Structure formats: C-alpha cells, structure tokens
Amino acid sequence: MTTPQTLRELSCADDYDPNSMPVDKARAHIRTFLTPLTATERVHVRAALGRVLAEDIRSPIAVPGHDNSAMDGYAVRFDDLRSDGPVTLKVTGSSFAGKPFGETVSAGEAVRIMTGGALPSGADTVVMQEVTQRPADGAVTIPPLMEAKIRARGGNTRKAGEDLKIGTMALARGTRITPAELGLVASLGISEISVYRKLRVAFFSTGDELRAIGQPLAAGEIYDSNRYTIFGMLQRLHCEVIDMGVVVDRQEAVEKAFAEAAGAADVVITSGGVSVGEADYVKAALDKLGEVLFWKIAMKPGRPLAYGKLGHAHFFGLPGNPVAVMVTFYQFVREALLTLAGQTQVRPLPTLQAVLRSPIKKASGRVEFQRGIFVQDADGGYSVTVTGDQGSAILSSMTQANCFIILDTATGNLPAGETVRVQMFEGIV
Ligand code: AMP
Ligand code: MG
C-alpha cells in the first residue's frame, strides 16, 4: 500500500477495514496525517520546562571552560611522581573552585586544589588528599604512583570541553525540555530559548445523561468524568486546553460545537457519541464539516474510535466509557499530540515483563489493555496482579492500577505464573 495523501484515499485502500482495525495499523494511519506545528515563541529557560525546543542549540562556550580537578587534593606535575618511592613537594599555593592559582607549578612543586578548582599551568595531574601526608607546613608527601592511585598523566582531572566543546550540537530542535535540558541550557549561559507554541486542544463531552460537577443528578444521570481525565492527560502533555463543556445529543448542538472547536484549536477531542446507534448524527455533523473515519479497533476497551480532519484541526472521537477514553488517549492521541507539538523523537512507550500473580480472562481476536498492579518482589523480579472488574466503565480500576497489562491479539485466558507485558502509567504522560 502506498501512503495515502488524503483520508478519502485511505478509506478506499484495498486492505482497509474500518470494522476490524488493528491498533498498530490505526496508529500508523494517523501518523501519516500529522504535520507538526511551526509557530514559535521565545521563553525564559525556566518557562521552557515541558515545551519542545524549536531551534538547534550549539554550545557557544566550552563546558567546562578550563581543565579542573575532579578531587580535593594536590595539583602536581606527573613527571615529579615516582613509581618506586614517595616524593615530597613544596606547596606553593591553592586553587579553589572559582579562585584559581595565578602562577605556574614548577618542578618539585604542588598546589592545594579543590574539586572544580582550575588546574594551574604547569600541573597536569591531581593527587587525592586521602593518600598524602603533610610532613611540615608548606610540604606534601605523595606515595608511589600505585599507592597514590595514579595510573597516568592527567589522573583525577577533568578536561576543558569534556562535557560540551565550543560549537557542539548540545540540543537538537524537536527535543522535549526536561529538567536535564534546563540545566544543560543554563550551563551554556543561555537565558532564553525558542520553543514551539503550545498545541491548542479543544475538547467536549457528548451525552444527554451527563451533568457537570456542582449540579444535582436526576434519575439516570451521571457526572461527566471524561472531561476531567482528558483535561489531566492534556495538561501533562503541556497542551493549551480549551474546555468546551458538555454538549447535548442534538445534531445542531453537536455541529455547532464541532465547528467552534475546529476554528479555535489544532486538535479537537470528544468523548462519547461514536458507538453504534449514536454515531449517526455525530457522523452527519462530521461529514458536513470535514473528513472523518470511524473505526472499530480490535482492542478492549476502546472499540469505537473516530479520527479525521475538521478543516485544519485533527479530530479524535474517543469512546464514551471512562476507561476506554484513557486507553485510547494513551494508545493513539498521546503520540499524535507529541508529534503535532513538534517533538521529533516520539518513541513507543516501553514495556516490561512481569509474572502474573492472578489468572486472566481474555478472549482472543483483539488486544486487551487490562489494568494491573505491578510490584517488585523481594528477589528483584517483577510481578503483576489484575485489578478486579475489567469493565470499561470501571474508572476506579485506573486509580487502583499502576500499569496496563497488554495482552496481544492471539492470547486467550492465562493462568497465574505466565509472563505478561506491562506498560507503566508513570511516564506515559
Ligand atoms: P456513548 O459512547 O456515548 O454511548 O457512551 C458510552 C458510555 O460512556 C455510556 O455509559 C455513557 O454514559 C458513558 N459516558 C459517555 N460520556 C461520558 C462522560 N463524559 N463521563 C462519564 N461517562 C460517560
Ligand atoms: Mg452518549
């Protein structure tokens, strides 16, 4: 299959079956339509935490800027040290971090030096203070090389530029800024950097049964929880969120909401209204405003999923059930949002192997994302227990769990003791 350029081409492809869409295939289809945003803004380094770097940063200075000591001890000339006996050198001064020794170390001399202190000219090696003796003021005795734990010239020193040389690519465009990147930028003396603007994501819930928190519930009504999990997941991905509330199950209301959301945001996310029976008017509204594909994904939970474009905005129609919302968000939306936000290295989430401590019920034919409690055993191995009821409406299964247990399509029931694949929640967003 050649890569489709439009959603219409995709839906006409030979092997395209919307009623049985494998997770990987859906993800791959979505990926072909993602064009990262390009607008940038300059922010102070601290404000860049969690943002995506929009420029390559080359090191304007060497880090560190000078050869320096990795230990507290004495800066010496390697040629003064001996392998067959101790030597006593004259201590002529000191070099502390930020307070260099201004002169040269000559033959027979040593300089007291602290970690980070600039290596004085003439010296090329540092002897750690623990192996030395001070026979008198102004003198230091250094044991033979082996005993002094010096293997070669340059021992216990750090070289100028060993972290970053001048002109080295320190950080590449598309890097997500974590605390390490903040520190690295600061180590270069850079106070402002260019980042992509935040991705704008509008979201709303659909359903006549939904009430916003703060309102009383009438018979048959439930509180709208999806808007809160979606809000949380978007916040943790550093998106700009546009919460559009609850939209009732009426064609005009839904149509209006879709049009408004698509005009205001880069991405529109809804929950509910895409399952069989309900999809009709949602589908009609979406057909009018853009091109949207409706899939039945071969996964549980999270079977119905809609994806497409509403004008320039990407659209994700997630299922209504609260666990299905989270699973589909993590499996499809997360990666798409990271890519659209300009991040270049969007890798699949890592999985670990763990031993099942309880049996698992599963039908073959679809991938399941069961909720599990993952623990490290006393012997260092990993094991996992399934949380109770795996229904897609049991949101407490997500709060009790700390991982998904990913069960592949072919897998059926599993007894305790089998090894399964898990994906930790922490780090997913
Ligand atoms: P639907 O896909 O609209 O048929 O919804 C499937 C199930 O998810 C129904 O039980 C809905 O009541 C429930 N649901 C839909 N939206 C939400 C929401 N925002 N918060 C909590 N539950 C919801
Ligand atoms: Mg509904």
mmCIF file of C-alpha atoms in Angstrom, residues 62-406:
data_model
loop_
_atom_site.group_PDB
_atom_site.id
_atom_site.type_symbol
_atom_site.label_atom_id
_atom_site.label_comp_id
_atom_site.label_asym_id
_atom_site.label_seq_id
_atom_site.Cartn_x
_atom_site.Cartn_y
_atom_site.Cartn_z
ATOM 1 C CA ALA A 62 33.290 25.003 26.236
ATOM 2 C CA VAL A 63 31.868 23.248 29.278
ATOM 3 C CA PRO A 64 33.801 23.140 31.490
ATOM 4 C CA GLY A 65 35.749 26.163 30.359
ATOM 5 C CA HIS A 66 39.080 25.023 31.840
ATOM 6 C CA ASP A 67 40.888 21.853 32.903
ATOM 7 C CA ASN A 68 39.976 21.332 36.553
ATOM 8 C CA SER A 69 40.219 18.947 39.449
ATOM 9 C CA ALA A 70 37.848 16.022 39.988
ATOM 10 C CA MET A 71 39.047 15.645 43.596
ATOM 11 C CA ASP A 72 40.175 17.534 46.642
ATOM 12 C CA GLY A 73 43.960 17.122 46.738
ATOM 13 C CA TYR A 74 47.156 18.465 45.188
ATOM 14 C CA ALA A 75 47.807 19.588 41.631
ATOM 15 C CA VAL A 76 51.222 18.303 40.579
ATOM 16 C CA ARG A 77 53.425 17.590 37.567
ATOM 17 C CA PHE A 78 53.143 13.922 36.665
ATOM 18 C CA ASP A 79 56.858 13.849 35.873
ATOM 19 C CA ASP A 80 57.613 14.640 39.542
ATOM 20 C CA LEU A 81 55.879 11.470 40.774
ATOM 21 C CA ARG A 82 57.709 8.176 41.172
ATOM 22 C CA SER A 83 56.717 4.562 40.970
ATOM 23 C CA ASP A 84 59.487 3.336 43.283
ATOM 24 C CA GLY A 85 59.034 5.562 46.296
ATOM 25 C CA PRO A 86 57.385 8.649 47.829
ATOM 26 C CA VAL A 87 58.231 12.217 46.864
ATOM 27 C CA THR A 88 57.902 15.369 48.913
ATOM 28 C CA LEU A 89 56.869 18.526 47.051
ATOM 29 C CA LYS A 90 56.749 22.182 48.074
ATOM 30 C CA VAL A 91 53.188 23.537 48.375
ATOM 31 C CA THR A 92 53.230 26.960 46.756
ATOM 32 C CA GLY A 93 49.555 27.993 46.856
ATOM 33 C CA SER A 94 45.980 26.949 46.352
ATOM 34 C CA SER A 95 43.347 26.703 43.606
ATOM 35 C CA PHE A 96 39.766 26.614 44.807
ATOM 36 C CA ALA A 97 36.649 26.446 42.633
ATOM 37 C CA GLY A 98 36.259 29.979 41.296
ATOM 38 C CA LYS A 99 39.564 31.114 42.839
ATOM 39 C CA PRO A 100 42.366 29.976 40.544
ATOM 40 C CA PHE A 101 46.073 29.906 41.363
ATOM 41 C CA GLY A 102 47.508 32.647 39.214
ATOM 42 C CA GLU A 103 51.009 31.244 38.806
ATOM 43 C CA THR A 104 52.754 28.229 37.324
ATOM 44 C CA VAL A 105 53.585 24.993 39.110
ATOM 45 C CA SER A 106 57.280 24.305 38.570
ATOM 46 C CA ALA A 107 59.244 21.077 39.041
ATOM 47 C CA GLY A 108 59.191 19.964 42.673
ATOM 48 C CA GLU A 109 56.081 21.995 43.463
ATOM 49 C CA ALA A 110 52.424 21.254 44.246
ATOM 50 C CA VAL A 111 49.299 23.385 44.682
ATOM 51 C CA ARG A 112 46.480 22.608 47.081
ATOM 52 C CA ILE A 113 43.396 22.134 44.881
ATOM 53 C CA MET A 114 39.673 21.550 45.494
ATOM 54 C CA THR A 115 37.105 19.816 43.296
ATOM 55 C CA GLY A 116 36.272 22.117 40.387
ATOM 56 C CA GLY A 117 39.372 24.266 41.009
ATOM 57 C CA ALA A 118 41.144 25.261 37.772
ATOM 58 C CA LEU A 119 44.241 23.170 37.114
ATOM 59 C CA PRO A 120 47.165 25.648 37.331
ATOM 60 C CA SER A 121 49.550 25.904 34.402
ATOM 61 C CA GLY A 122 52.449 23.518 34.733
ATOM 62 C CA ALA A 123 50.367 20.953 36.650
ATOM 63 C CA ASP A 124 48.750 18.078 34.755
ATOM 64 C CA THR A 125 47.670 15.623 37.451
ATOM 65 C CA VAL A 126 45.835 15.719 40.786
ATOM 66 C CA VAL A 127 46.734 13.515 43.758
ATOM 67 C CA MET A 128 43.796 12.925 46.063
ATOM 68 C CA GLN A 129 44.333 14.279 49.533
ATOM 69 C CA GLU A 130 43.480 10.968 51.285
ATOM 70 C CA VAL A 131 46.767 9.363 50.126
ATOM 71 C CA THR A 132 49.007 12.308 51.017
ATOM 72 C CA GLN A 133 50.813 13.370 54.162
ATOM 73 C CA ARG A 134 51.868 16.836 55.314
ATOM 74 C CA PRO A 135 55.300 16.370 56.954
ATOM 75 C CA ALA A 136 55.547 20.124 57.570
ATOM 76 C CA ASP A 137 53.778 23.356 56.687
ATOM 77 C CA GLY A 138 54.359 24.067 53.018
ATOM 78 C CA ALA A 139 55.190 20.472 52.087
ATOM 79 C CA VAL A 140 53.255 17.432 50.920
ATOM 80 C CA THR A 141 54.442 13.837 50.628
ATOM 81 C CA ILE A 142 52.996 11.715 47.864
ATOM 82 C CA PRO A 143 53.298 7.916 47.918
ATOM 83 C CA PRO A 144 54.450 5.882 44.883
ATOM 84 C CA LEU A 145 52.130 6.025 41.846
ATOM 85 C CA MET A 146 50.291 2.742 42.509
ATOM 86 C CA GLU A 147 49.581 3.670 46.110
ATOM 87 C CA ALA A 148 48.552 7.186 45.050
ATOM 88 C CA LYS A 149 46.083 5.534 42.619
ATOM 89 C CA ILE A 150 47.535 7.483 39.698
ATOM 90 C CA ARG A 151 47.671 5.437 36.528
ATOM 91 C CA ALA A 152 48.658 8.072 34.008
ATOM 92 C CA ARG A 153 49.287 11.733 33.402
ATOM 93 C CA GLY A 154 46.005 13.621 33.793
ATOM 94 C CA GLY A 155 44.782 11.446 36.668
ATOM 95 C CA ASN A 156 41.864 12.953 38.678
ATOM 96 C CA THR A 157 41.463 15.880 36.298
ATOM 97 C CA ARG A 158 38.577 16.912 34.084
ATOM 98 C CA LYS A 159 39.358 18.328 30.668
ATOM 99 C CA ALA A 160 38.080 21.635 29.300
ATOM 100 C CA GLY A 161 35.169 20.908 26.925
ATOM 101 C CA GLU A 162 34.756 17.292 28.058
ATOM 102 C CA ASP A 163 31.017 17.890 28.558
ATOM 103 C CA LEU A 164 30.495 20.187 25.562
ATOM 104 C CA LYS A 165 33.043 21.584 23.136
ATOM 105 C CA ILE A 166 32.530 25.005 21.543
ATOM 106 C CA GLY A 167 30.214 24.590 18.558
ATOM 107 C CA THR A 168 28.969 21.104 19.516
ATOM 108 C CA MET A 169 25.285 20.430 18.916
ATOM 109 C CA ALA A 170 24.130 20.498 22.530
ATOM 110 C CA LEU A 171 20.391 20.055 21.930
ATOM 111 C CA ALA A 172 18.510 19.377 18.711
ATOM 112 C CA ARG A 173 15.329 21.066 17.556
ATOM 113 C CA GLY A 174 12.365 18.890 18.492
ATOM 114 C CA THR A 175 13.729 17.952 21.912
ATOM 115 C CA ARG A 176 11.221 17.918 24.756
ATOM 116 C CA ILE A 177 12.657 20.048 27.578
ATOM 117 C CA THR A 178 13.017 18.078 30.821
ATOM 118 C CA PRO A 179 14.946 19.163 33.937
ATOM 119 C CA ALA A 180 18.208 17.875 32.412
ATOM 120 C CA GLU A 181 17.758 20.095 29.336
ATOM 121 C CA LEU A 182 17.019 23.109 31.562
ATOM 122 C CA GLY A 183 20.300 22.522 33.375
ATOM 123 C CA LEU A 184 22.237 21.985 30.162
ATOM 124 C CA VAL A 185 20.904 25.224 28.651
ATOM 125 C CA ALA A 186 21.830 27.063 31.854
ATOM 126 C CA SER A 187 25.340 25.514 31.782
ATOM 127 C CA LEU A 188 25.800 27.276 28.431
ATOM 128 C CA GLY A 189 24.822 30.626 29.936
ATOM 129 C CA ILE A 190 21.723 30.838 27.725
ATOM 130 C CA SER A 191 18.722 32.526 29.333
ATOM 131 C CA GLU A 192 16.113 32.477 26.547
ATOM 132 C CA ILE A 193 15.299 29.783 24.038
ATOM 133 C CA SER A 194 12.916 29.323 21.165
ATOM 134 C CA VAL A 195 10.128 26.763 21.664
ATOM 135 C CA TYR A 196 7.094 25.795 19.592
ATOM 136 C CA ARG A 197 3.914 27.435 20.716
ATOM 137 C CA LYS A 198 1.703 25.143 22.764
ATOM 138 C CA LEU A 199 -0.629 22.854 20.896
ATOM 139 C CA ARG A 200 -4.229 24.065 21.322
ATOM 140 C CA VAL A 201 -6.601 21.257 22.106
ATOM 141 C CA ALA A 202 -10.360 21.787 22.398
ATOM 142 C CA PHE A 203 -12.453 19.063 23.987
ATOM 143 C CA PHE A 204 -16.032 18.416 24.965
ATOM 144 C CA SER A 205 -18.224 15.584 26.166
ATOM 145 C CA THR A 206 -21.396 14.462 24.446
ATOM 146 C CA GLY A 207 -24.405 12.891 26.123
ATOM 147 C CA ASP A 208 -27.805 13.872 27.486
ATOM 148 C CA GLU A 209 -27.086 11.886 30.639
ATOM 149 C CA LEU A 210 -24.069 13.983 31.613
ATOM 150 C CA ARG A 211 -24.098 16.632 34.322
ATOM 151 C CA ALA A 212 -21.272 18.955 35.215
ATOM 152 C CA ILE A 213 -19.965 18.703 38.773
ATOM 153 C CA GLY A 214 -21.797 21.081 41.118
ATOM 154 C CA GLN A 215 -25.187 20.232 39.627
ATOM 155 C CA PRO A 216 -27.610 17.779 41.258
ATOM 156 C CA LEU A 217 -28.145 14.456 39.484
ATOM 157 C CA ALA A 218 -31.630 13.486 38.306
ATOM 158 C CA ALA A 219 -32.589 9.840 37.806
ATOM 159 C CA GLY A 220 -30.432 8.194 35.137
ATOM 160 C CA GLU A 221 -27.862 10.959 35.051
ATOM 161 C CA ILE A 222 -24.145 10.693 35.758
ATOM 162 C CA TYR A 223 -21.383 13.184 36.296
ATOM 163 C CA ASP A 224 -19.169 13.968 33.340
ATOM 164 C CA SER A 225 -15.831 12.474 34.345
ATOM 165 C CA ASN A 226 -14.203 12.201 30.928
ATOM 166 C CA ARG A 227 -13.649 15.919 30.671
ATOM 167 C CA TYR A 228 -11.537 15.703 33.805
ATOM 168 C CA THR A 229 -9.383 12.770 32.775
ATOM 169 C CA ILE A 230 -8.912 14.351 29.330
ATOM 170 C CA PHE A 231 -8.050 17.697 30.941
ATOM 171 C CA GLY A 232 -5.485 15.947 33.153
ATOM 172 C CA MET A 233 -3.909 13.989 30.322
ATOM 173 C CA LEU A 234 -3.658 17.120 28.158
ATOM 174 C CA GLN A 235 -2.144 19.176 30.967
ATOM 175 C CA ARG A 236 0.546 16.594 31.493
ATOM 176 C CA LEU A 237 1.405 16.823 27.799
ATOM 177 C CA HIS A 238 1.739 20.612 28.144
ATOM 178 C CA CYS A 239 -1.124 21.410 25.779
ATOM 179 C CA GLU A 240 -3.162 24.588 25.906
ATOM 180 C CA VAL A 241 -6.613 23.296 26.812
ATOM 181 C CA ILE A 242 -9.936 24.690 25.643
ATOM 182 C CA ASP A 243 -12.680 23.057 27.731
ATOM 183 C CA MET A 244 -15.987 23.345 25.866
ATOM 184 C CA GLY A 245 -18.148 21.587 28.424
ATOM 185 C CA VAL A 246 -20.953 19.105 27.795
ATOM 186 C CA VAL A 247 -22.824 19.093 24.506
ATOM 187 C CA VAL A 248 -26.296 17.549 24.387
ATOM 188 C CA ASP A 249 -27.174 14.786 21.930
ATOM 189 C CA ARG A 250 -28.740 17.042 19.267
ATOM 190 C CA GLN A 251 -27.445 17.391 15.765
ATOM 191 C CA GLU A 252 -27.375 21.213 15.717
ATOM 192 C CA ALA A 253 -25.717 21.425 19.130
ATOM 193 C CA VAL A 254 -23.042 18.911 18.151
ATOM 194 C CA GLU A 255 -22.491 20.558 14.783
ATOM 195 C CA LYS A 256 -22.070 23.973 16.368
ATOM 196 C CA ALA A 257 -19.644 22.620 18.940
ATOM 197 C CA PHE A 258 -17.515 20.853 16.307
ATOM 198 C CA ALA A 259 -17.361 23.989 14.157
ATOM 199 C CA GLU A 260 -16.396 26.177 17.096
ATOM 200 C CA ALA A 261 -13.771 23.730 18.341
ATOM 201 C CA ALA A 262 -12.220 23.267 14.896
ATOM 202 C CA GLY A 263 -11.957 27.040 14.493
ATOM 203 C CA ALA A 264 -10.255 27.539 17.833
ATOM 204 C CA ALA A 265 -7.881 24.607 18.113
ATOM 205 C CA ASP A 266 -5.214 22.497 16.415
ATOM 206 C CA VAL A 267 -6.821 19.346 17.751
ATOM 207 C CA VAL A 268 -10.406 18.528 18.749
ATOM 208 C CA ILE A 269 -11.112 15.672 21.139
ATOM 209 C CA THR A 270 -14.560 14.456 22.077
ATOM 210 C CA SER A 271 -15.754 11.543 24.147
ATOM 211 C CA GLY A 272 -18.916 9.543 23.645
ATOM 212 C CA GLY A 273 -21.287 9.508 20.735
ATOM 213 C CA VAL A 274 -19.181 7.398 18.371
ATOM 214 C CA SER A 275 -20.576 3.976 19.247
ATOM 215 C CA VAL A 276 -23.101 2.185 17.058
ATOM 216 C CA GLY A 277 -26.541 3.771 17.211
ATOM 217 C CA GLU A 278 -25.197 7.106 18.354
ATOM 218 C CA ALA A 279 -22.752 7.690 15.552
ATOM 219 C CA ASP A 280 -25.380 8.654 13.036
ATOM 220 C CA TYR A 281 -25.874 12.281 13.899
ATOM 221 C CA VAL A 282 -22.263 12.740 15.017
ATOM 222 C CA LYS A 283 -21.249 11.233 11.708
ATOM 223 C CA ALA A 284 -23.612 13.514 9.806
ATOM 224 C CA ALA A 285 -22.218 16.553 11.618
ATOM 225 C CA LEU A 286 -18.630 15.489 10.966
ATOM 226 C CA ASP A 287 -19.244 14.651 7.310
ATOM 227 C CA LYS A 288 -20.548 18.156 6.855
ATOM 228 C CA LEU A 289 -17.525 19.800 8.486
ATOM 229 C CA GLY A 290 -14.655 17.623 7.401
ATOM 230 C CA GLU A 291 -13.415 14.132 6.638
ATOM 231 C CA VAL A 292 -13.618 11.680 9.469
ATOM 232 C CA LEU A 293 -13.122 7.921 9.546
ATOM 233 C CA PHE A 294 -14.993 5.726 12.001
ATOM 234 C CA TRP A 295 -13.112 2.684 13.164
ATOM 235 C CA LYS A 296 -13.883 -0.348 15.233
ATOM 236 C CA ILE A 297 -10.487 -1.002 16.740
ATOM 237 C CA ALA A 298 -9.568 -4.602 17.542
ATOM 238 C CA MET A 299 -8.925 -3.716 21.158
ATOM 239 C CA LYS A 300 -10.598 -3.738 24.538
ATOM 240 C CA PRO A 301 -11.504 -1.385 25.992
ATOM 241 C CA GLY A 302 -11.778 1.252 23.281
ATOM 242 C CA ARG A 303 -13.519 -0.328 20.339
ATOM 243 C CA PRO A 304 -15.125 2.679 18.657
ATOM 244 C CA LEU A 305 -12.736 5.428 17.584
ATOM 245 C CA ALA A 306 -13.123 8.216 15.073
ATOM 246 C CA TYR A 307 -10.190 10.044 13.503
ATOM 247 C CA GLY A 308 -10.043 12.709 10.865
ATOM 248 C CA LYS A 309 -9.678 16.362 9.953
ATOM 249 C CA LEU A 310 -12.122 19.175 10.597
ATOM 250 C CA GLY A 311 -10.676 21.891 8.416
ATOM 251 C CA HIS A 312 -7.101 22.236 9.661
ATOM 252 C CA ALA A 313 -7.836 20.625 13.012
ATOM 253 C CA HIS A 314 -7.171 16.979 13.764
ATOM 254 C CA PHE A 315 -10.129 15.229 15.287
ATOM 255 C CA PHE A 316 -10.209 12.318 17.720
ATOM 256 C CA GLY A 317 -13.610 10.943 18.654
ATOM 257 C CA LEU A 318 -12.954 8.780 21.692
ATOM 258 C CA PRO A 319 -15.411 6.248 23.101
ATOM 259 C CA GLY A 320 -17.669 7.302 25.986
ATOM 260 C CA ASN A 321 -16.698 4.771 28.590
ATOM 261 C CA PRO A 322 -14.235 6.319 31.027
ATOM 262 C CA VAL A 323 -11.557 3.609 30.901
ATOM 263 C CA ALA A 324 -11.838 3.388 27.116
ATOM 264 C CA VAL A 325 -11.217 7.146 26.974
ATOM 265 C CA MET A 326 -7.956 6.806 28.846
ATOM 266 C CA VAL A 327 -6.760 3.741 26.968
ATOM 267 C CA THR A 328 -7.461 5.212 23.535
ATOM 268 C CA PHE A 329 -5.906 8.515 24.560
ATOM 269 C CA TYR A 330 -2.688 6.805 25.631
ATOM 270 C CA GLN A 331 -2.552 4.457 22.650
ATOM 271 C CA PHE A 332 -3.455 6.910 19.869
ATOM 272 C CA VAL A 333 -3.823 10.519 20.942
ATOM 273 C CA ARG A 334 -0.728 10.879 23.093
ATOM 274 C CA GLU A 335 1.720 10.036 20.307
ATOM 275 C CA ALA A 336 -0.176 12.240 17.839
ATOM 276 C CA LEU A 337 -0.157 15.235 20.187
ATOM 277 C CA LEU A 338 3.554 14.895 20.892
ATOM 278 C CA THR A 339 4.297 14.773 17.170
ATOM 279 C CA LEU A 340 2.000 17.701 16.337
ATOM 280 C CA ALA A 341 3.645 19.717 19.111
ATOM 281 C CA GLY A 342 6.960 19.445 17.247
ATOM 282 C CA GLN A 343 8.659 16.699 19.244
ATOM 283 C CA THR A 344 10.859 14.657 16.902
ATOM 284 C CA GLN A 345 11.790 11.560 18.900
ATOM 285 C CA VAL A 346 8.362 10.187 19.736
ATOM 286 C CA ARG A 347 9.100 6.629 20.718
ATOM 287 C CA PRO A 348 6.651 3.858 21.543
ATOM 288 C CA LEU A 349 6.198 3.555 25.277
ATOM 289 C CA PRO A 350 8.467 0.947 26.833
ATOM 290 C CA THR A 351 7.022 -2.278 28.206
ATOM 291 C CA LEU A 352 8.348 -4.609 30.909
ATOM 292 C CA GLN A 353 7.883 -8.320 31.517
ATOM 293 C CA ALA A 354 6.161 -9.364 34.732
ATOM 294 C CA VAL A 355 4.864 -12.624 36.169
ATOM 295 C CA LEU A 356 1.099 -12.859 36.593
ATOM 296 C CA ARG A 357 0.064 -13.413 40.202
ATOM 297 C CA SER A 358 -3.608 -13.951 39.323
ATOM 298 C CA PRO A 359 -5.250 -15.653 36.342
ATOM 299 C CA ILE A 360 -6.511 -13.525 33.459
ATOM 300 C CA LYS A 361 -9.692 -13.889 31.457
ATOM 301 C CA LYS A 362 -9.366 -12.848 27.858
ATOM 302 C CA ALA A 363 -10.916 -13.683 24.510
ATOM 303 C CA SER A 364 -8.545 -13.947 21.546
ATOM 304 C CA GLY A 365 -9.010 -11.770 18.483
ATOM 305 C CA ARG A 366 -8.229 -8.358 19.926
ATOM 306 C CA VAL A 367 -5.596 -6.642 22.027
ATOM 307 C CA GLU A 368 -6.596 -6.025 25.628
ATOM 308 C CA PHE A 369 -5.307 -3.361 27.981
ATOM 309 C CA GLN A 370 -6.185 -4.756 31.395
ATOM 310 C CA ARG A 371 -5.381 -2.754 34.477
ATOM 311 C CA GLY A 372 -2.726 -4.175 36.751
ATOM 312 C CA ILE A 373 -0.873 -3.572 39.975
ATOM 313 C CA PHE A 374 2.820 -4.020 39.340
ATOM 314 C CA VAL A 375 5.227 -4.745 42.195
ATOM 315 C CA GLN A 376 8.875 -5.573 42.536
ATOM 316 C CA ASP A 377 9.318 -8.787 44.527
ATOM 317 C CA ALA A 378 11.843 -9.303 47.314
ATOM 318 C CA ASP A 379 14.077 -11.231 44.873
ATOM 319 C CA GLY A 380 14.097 -8.255 42.480
ATOM 320 C CA GLY A 381 11.737 -9.823 39.907
ATOM 321 C CA TYR A 382 8.536 -8.144 38.764
ATOM 322 C CA SER A 383 5.021 -9.395 39.225
ATOM 323 C CA VAL A 384 1.580 -8.070 38.412
ATOM 324 C CA THR A 385 -1.967 -8.633 39.663
ATOM 325 C CA VAL A 386 -5.083 -7.727 37.724
ATOM 326 C CA THR A 387 -7.336 -5.187 39.446
ATOM 327 C CA GLY A 388 -10.865 -6.521 39.929
ATOM 328 C CA ASP A 389 -13.615 -5.869 37.400
ATOM 329 C CA GLN A 390 -12.174 -5.012 33.982
ATOM 330 C CA GLY A 391 -15.329 -3.313 32.678
ATOM 331 C CA SER A 392 -14.652 -0.252 30.539
ATOM 332 C CA ALA A 393 -16.809 1.881 32.839
ATOM 333 C CA ILE A 394 -14.853 0.945 35.998
ATOM 334 C CA LEU A 395 -12.724 4.066 36.321
ATOM 335 C CA SER A 396 -11.575 3.003 39.797
ATOM 336 C CA SER A 397 -9.609 0.241 38.023
ATOM 337 C CA MET A 398 -7.391 3.046 36.674
ATOM 338 C CA THR A 399 -6.873 4.646 40.078
ATOM 339 C CA GLN A 400 -6.054 1.295 41.708
ATOM 340 C CA ALA A 401 -3.728 0.216 38.928
ATOM 341 C CA ASN A 402 -0.246 1.467 38.150
ATOM 342 C CA CYS A 403 0.109 -0.229 34.764
ATOM 343 C CA PHE A 404 -1.629 -1.687 31.755
ATOM 344 C CA ILE A 405 -1.228 -5.401 31.178
ATOM 345 C CA ILE A 406 -1.032 -5.625 27.390
#
